[in-house]
PDB file of C-alpha atoms in Angstrom:
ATOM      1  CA  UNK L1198       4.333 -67.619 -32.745  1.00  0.00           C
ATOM      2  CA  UNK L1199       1.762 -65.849 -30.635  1.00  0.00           C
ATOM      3  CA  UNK L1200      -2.011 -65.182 -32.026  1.00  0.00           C
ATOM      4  CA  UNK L1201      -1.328 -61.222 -31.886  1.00  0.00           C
ATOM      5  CA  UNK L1202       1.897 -62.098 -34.254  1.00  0.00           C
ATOM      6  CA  UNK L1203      -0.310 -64.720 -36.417  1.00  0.00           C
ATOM      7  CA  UNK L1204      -2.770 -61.547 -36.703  1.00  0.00           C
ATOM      8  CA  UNK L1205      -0.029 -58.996 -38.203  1.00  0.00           C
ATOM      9  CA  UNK L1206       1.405 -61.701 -40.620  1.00  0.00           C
ATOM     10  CA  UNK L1207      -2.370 -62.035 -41.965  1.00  0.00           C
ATOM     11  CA  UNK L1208      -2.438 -58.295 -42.555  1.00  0.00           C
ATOM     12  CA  UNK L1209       0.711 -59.065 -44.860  1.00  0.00           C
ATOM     13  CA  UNK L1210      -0.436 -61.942 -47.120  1.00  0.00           C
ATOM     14  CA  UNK L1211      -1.192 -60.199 -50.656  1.00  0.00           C
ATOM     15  CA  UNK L1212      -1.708 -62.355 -53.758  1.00  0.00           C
ATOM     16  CA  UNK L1213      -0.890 -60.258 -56.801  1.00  0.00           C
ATOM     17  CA  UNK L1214      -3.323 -58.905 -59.038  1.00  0.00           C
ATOM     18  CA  UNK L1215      -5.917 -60.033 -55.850  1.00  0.00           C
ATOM     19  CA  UNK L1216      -7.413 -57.057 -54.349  1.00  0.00           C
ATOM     20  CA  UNK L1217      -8.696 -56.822 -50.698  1.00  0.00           C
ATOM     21  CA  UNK L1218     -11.700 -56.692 -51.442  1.00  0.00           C
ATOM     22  CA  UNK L1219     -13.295 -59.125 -48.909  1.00  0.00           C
ATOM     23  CA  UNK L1220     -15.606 -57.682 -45.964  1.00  0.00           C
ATOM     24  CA  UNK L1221     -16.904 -58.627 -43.003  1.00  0.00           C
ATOM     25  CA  UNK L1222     -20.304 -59.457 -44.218  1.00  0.00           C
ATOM     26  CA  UNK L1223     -19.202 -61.400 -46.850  1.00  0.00           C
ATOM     27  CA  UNK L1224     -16.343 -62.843 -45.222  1.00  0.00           C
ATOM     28  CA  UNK L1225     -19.526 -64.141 -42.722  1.00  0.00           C
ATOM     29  CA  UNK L1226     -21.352 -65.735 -45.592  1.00  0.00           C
ATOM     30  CA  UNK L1227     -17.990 -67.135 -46.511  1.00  0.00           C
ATOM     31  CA  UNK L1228     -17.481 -68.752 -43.125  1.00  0.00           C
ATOM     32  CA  UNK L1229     -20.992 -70.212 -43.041  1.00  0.00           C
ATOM     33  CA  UNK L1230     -20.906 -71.951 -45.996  1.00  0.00           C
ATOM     34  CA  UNK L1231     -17.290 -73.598 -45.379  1.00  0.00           C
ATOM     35  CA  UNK L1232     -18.561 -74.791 -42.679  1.00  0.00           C
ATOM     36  CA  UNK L1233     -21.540 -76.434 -44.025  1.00  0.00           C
ATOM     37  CA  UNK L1234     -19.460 -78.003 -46.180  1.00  0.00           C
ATOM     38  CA  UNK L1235     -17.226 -79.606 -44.012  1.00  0.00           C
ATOM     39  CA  UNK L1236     -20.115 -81.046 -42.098  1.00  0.00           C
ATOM     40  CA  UNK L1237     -21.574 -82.012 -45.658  1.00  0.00           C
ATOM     41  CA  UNK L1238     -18.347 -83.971 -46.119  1.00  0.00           C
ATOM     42  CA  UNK L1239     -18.552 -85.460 -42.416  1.00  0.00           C
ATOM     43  CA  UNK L1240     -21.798 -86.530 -43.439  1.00  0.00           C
ATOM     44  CA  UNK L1241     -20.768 -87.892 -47.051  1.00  0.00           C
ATOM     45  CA  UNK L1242     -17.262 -89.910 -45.522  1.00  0.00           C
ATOM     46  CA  UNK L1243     -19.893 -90.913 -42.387  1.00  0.00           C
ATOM     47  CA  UNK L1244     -20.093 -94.925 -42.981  1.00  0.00           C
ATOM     48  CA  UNK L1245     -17.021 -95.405 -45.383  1.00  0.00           C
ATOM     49  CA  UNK L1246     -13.782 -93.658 -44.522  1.00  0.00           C
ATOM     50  CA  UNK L1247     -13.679 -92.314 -40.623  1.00  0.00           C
ATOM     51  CA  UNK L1248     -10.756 -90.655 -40.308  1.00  0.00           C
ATOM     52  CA  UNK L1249     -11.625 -87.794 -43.076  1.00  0.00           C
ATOM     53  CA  UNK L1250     -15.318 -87.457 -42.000  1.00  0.00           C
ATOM     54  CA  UNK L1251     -13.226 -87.102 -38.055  1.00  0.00           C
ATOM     55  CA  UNK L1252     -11.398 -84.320 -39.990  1.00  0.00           C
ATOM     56  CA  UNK L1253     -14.093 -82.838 -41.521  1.00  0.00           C
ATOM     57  CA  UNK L1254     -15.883 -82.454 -38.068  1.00  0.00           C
ATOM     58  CA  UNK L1255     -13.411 -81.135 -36.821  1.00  0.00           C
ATOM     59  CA  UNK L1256     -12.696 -78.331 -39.222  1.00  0.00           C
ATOM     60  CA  UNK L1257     -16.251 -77.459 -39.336  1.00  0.00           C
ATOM     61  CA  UNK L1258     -16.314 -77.139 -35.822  1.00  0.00           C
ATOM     62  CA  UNK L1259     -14.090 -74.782 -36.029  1.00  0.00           C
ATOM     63  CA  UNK L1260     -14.943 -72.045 -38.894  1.00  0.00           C
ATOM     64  CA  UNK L1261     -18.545 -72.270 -36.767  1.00  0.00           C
ATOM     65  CA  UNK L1262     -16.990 -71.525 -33.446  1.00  0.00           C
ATOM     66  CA  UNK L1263     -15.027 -68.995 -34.743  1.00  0.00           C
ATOM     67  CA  UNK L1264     -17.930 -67.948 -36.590  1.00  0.00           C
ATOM     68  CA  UNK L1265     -19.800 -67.335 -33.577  1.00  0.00           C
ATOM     69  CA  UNK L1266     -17.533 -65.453 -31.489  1.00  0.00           C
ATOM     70  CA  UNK L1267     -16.858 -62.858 -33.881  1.00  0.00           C
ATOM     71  CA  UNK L1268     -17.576 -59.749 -33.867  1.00  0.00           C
ATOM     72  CA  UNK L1269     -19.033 -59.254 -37.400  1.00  0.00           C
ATOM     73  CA  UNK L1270     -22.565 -59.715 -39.009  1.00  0.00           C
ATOM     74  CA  UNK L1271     -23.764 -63.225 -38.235  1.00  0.00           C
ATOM     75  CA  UNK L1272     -21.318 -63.526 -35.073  1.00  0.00           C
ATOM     76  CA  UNK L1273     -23.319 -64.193 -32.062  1.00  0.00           C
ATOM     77  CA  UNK L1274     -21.372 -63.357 -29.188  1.00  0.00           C
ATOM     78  CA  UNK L1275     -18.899 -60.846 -30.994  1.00  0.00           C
ATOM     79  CA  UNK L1276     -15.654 -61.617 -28.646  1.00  0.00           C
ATOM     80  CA  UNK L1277     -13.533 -62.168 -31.486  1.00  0.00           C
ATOM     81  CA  UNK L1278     -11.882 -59.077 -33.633  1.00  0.00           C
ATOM     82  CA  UNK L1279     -12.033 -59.942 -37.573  1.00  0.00           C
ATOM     83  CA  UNK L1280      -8.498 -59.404 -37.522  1.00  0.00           C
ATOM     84  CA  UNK L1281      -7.863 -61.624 -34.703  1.00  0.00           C
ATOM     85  CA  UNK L1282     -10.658 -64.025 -36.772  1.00  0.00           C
ATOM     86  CA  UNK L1283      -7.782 -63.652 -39.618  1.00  0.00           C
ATOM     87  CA  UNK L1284      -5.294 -65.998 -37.334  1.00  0.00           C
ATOM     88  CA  UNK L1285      -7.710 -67.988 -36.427  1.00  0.00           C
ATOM     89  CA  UNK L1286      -8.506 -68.681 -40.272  1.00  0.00           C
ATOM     90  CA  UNK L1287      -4.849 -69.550 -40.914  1.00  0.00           C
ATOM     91  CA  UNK L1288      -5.056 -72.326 -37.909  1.00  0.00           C
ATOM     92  CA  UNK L1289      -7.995 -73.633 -39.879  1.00  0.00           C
ATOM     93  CA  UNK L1290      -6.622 -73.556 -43.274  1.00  0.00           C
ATOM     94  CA  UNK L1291      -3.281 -75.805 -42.200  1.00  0.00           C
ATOM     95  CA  UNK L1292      -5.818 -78.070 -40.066  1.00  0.00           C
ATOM     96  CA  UNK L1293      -7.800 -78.606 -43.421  1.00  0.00           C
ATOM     97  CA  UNK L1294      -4.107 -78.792 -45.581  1.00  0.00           C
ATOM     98  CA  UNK L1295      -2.197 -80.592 -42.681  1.00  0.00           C
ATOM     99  CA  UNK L1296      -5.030 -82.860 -41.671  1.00  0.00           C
ATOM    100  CA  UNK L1297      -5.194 -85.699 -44.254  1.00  0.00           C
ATOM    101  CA  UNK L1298      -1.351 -86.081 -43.564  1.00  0.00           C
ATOM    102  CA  UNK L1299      -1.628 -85.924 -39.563  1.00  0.00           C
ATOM    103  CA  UNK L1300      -4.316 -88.505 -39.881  1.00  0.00           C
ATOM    104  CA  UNK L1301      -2.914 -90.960 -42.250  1.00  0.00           C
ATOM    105  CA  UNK L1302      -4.945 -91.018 -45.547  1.00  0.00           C
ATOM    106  CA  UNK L1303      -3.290 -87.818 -47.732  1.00  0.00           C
ATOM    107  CA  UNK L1304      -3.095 -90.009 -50.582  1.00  0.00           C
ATOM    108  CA  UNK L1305      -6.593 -91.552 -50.205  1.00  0.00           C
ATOM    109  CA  UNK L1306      -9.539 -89.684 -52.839  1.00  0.00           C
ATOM    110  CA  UNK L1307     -11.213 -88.010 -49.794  1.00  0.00           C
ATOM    111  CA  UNK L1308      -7.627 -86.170 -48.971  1.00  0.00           C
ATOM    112  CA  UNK L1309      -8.573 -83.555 -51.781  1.00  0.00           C
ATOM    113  CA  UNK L1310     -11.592 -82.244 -50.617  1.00  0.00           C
ATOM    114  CA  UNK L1311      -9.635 -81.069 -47.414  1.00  0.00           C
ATOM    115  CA  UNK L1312      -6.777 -79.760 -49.679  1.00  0.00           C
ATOM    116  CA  UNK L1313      -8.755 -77.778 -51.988  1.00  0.00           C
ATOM    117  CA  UNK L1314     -10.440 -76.545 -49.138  1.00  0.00           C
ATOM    118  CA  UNK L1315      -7.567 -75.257 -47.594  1.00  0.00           C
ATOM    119  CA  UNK L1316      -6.685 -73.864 -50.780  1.00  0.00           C
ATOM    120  CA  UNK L1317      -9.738 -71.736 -51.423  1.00  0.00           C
ATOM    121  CA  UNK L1318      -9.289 -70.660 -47.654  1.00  0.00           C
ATOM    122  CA  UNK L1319      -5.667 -69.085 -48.222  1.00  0.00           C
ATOM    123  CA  UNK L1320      -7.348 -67.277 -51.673  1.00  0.00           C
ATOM    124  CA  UNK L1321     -10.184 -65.712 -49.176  1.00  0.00           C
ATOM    125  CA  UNK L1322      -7.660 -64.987 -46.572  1.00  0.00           C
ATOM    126  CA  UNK L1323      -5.134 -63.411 -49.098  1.00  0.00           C
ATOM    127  CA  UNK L1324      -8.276 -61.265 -50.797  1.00  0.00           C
ATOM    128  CA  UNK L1325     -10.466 -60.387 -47.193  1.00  0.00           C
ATOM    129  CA  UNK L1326      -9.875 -56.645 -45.609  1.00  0.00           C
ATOM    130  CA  UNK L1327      -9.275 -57.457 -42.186  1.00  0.00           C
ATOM    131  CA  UNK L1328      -9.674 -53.865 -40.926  1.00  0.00           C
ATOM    132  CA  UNK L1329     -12.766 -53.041 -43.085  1.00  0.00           C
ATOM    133  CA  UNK L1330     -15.662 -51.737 -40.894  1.00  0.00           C
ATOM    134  CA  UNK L1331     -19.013 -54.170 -41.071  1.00  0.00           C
ATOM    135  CA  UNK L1332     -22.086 -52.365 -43.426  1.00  0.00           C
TER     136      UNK L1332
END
C-alpha cells in the first residue's frame, strides 16, 4: 500500500458517535505531547528493560520528525500535508501496537504503555479533521 493510498484510508476511519472534531492546532499539541511521552518512557525503561526504552525512542522519534515537517502550527519546515501527516500517524500507531511483539517483551509490564499508546493514537486519528484549515 502506497502513502497516497494510506492517506485516503485515513480520511475513512470514523468511530461512531466520535465526531471529527480534531484540528490542526490541536492535533500539534497532540503530537508534542506523545512524543514527550515516549521519550519520558525511554527515560523511565533507561537502566532496567532496553528493548522498550529502544522502542520508546524510536516512536518518539518519530511523532517529532513528523512533527516537524508538517505543515501545521508548530511544524517547522511545513513539507508534510496534515493529511499526508494522517498516514504517517497510522505507521506510528502499529510501530507503538506492533513494537513490544517485534521486539520480544509484549507480555512484559512495560508492553502496555506502548499498547495504550497506540490505542489513544487510533482514537485521535479516528476523531482529527484531516482537511480542516489551521486557525
Amino acid at each position: 500500500m502506497c502513502m497516497a493510498q494510506l492517506s485516503s484510508l485515513v480520511d475513512r476511519i470514523e468511530v461512531p458517535g466520535v465526531p471529527k472534531s480534531i484540528g490542526p492546532g490541536q492535533h500539534a499539541m497532540l503530537d508534542y505531547g506523545v512524543a514527550f511521552t515516549f521519550f519520558s518512557l525511554a527515560a523511565r525503561y533507561w537502566g532496567r528493560h532496553r528493548a522498550a526504552s529502544t522502542l520508546a525512542i524510536i516512536n518518539g522519534a518519530m511523532v517529532l520528525g513528523v512533527c516537524a515537517f508538517t505543515d501545521y502550527p508548530g511544524g517547522l519546515w511545513k513539507k508534510i500535508s496534515f493529511p499526508m501527516h494522517g498516514a504517517l500517524d497510522v505507521v506510528q500507531a502499529a510501530t507503538a501496537g506492533l513494537g513490544p511483539v517485534l521486539m520480544g517483551f509484549a507480555r512484559d509490564e512495560e508492553a502496555r504503555a506502548f499498547y495504550g499508546q497506540a490505542m489513544s493514537e487510533v482514537g485521535v486519528i479516528a476523531a482529527t479533521d484531516w482537511h480542516a484549515q489551521a486557525a
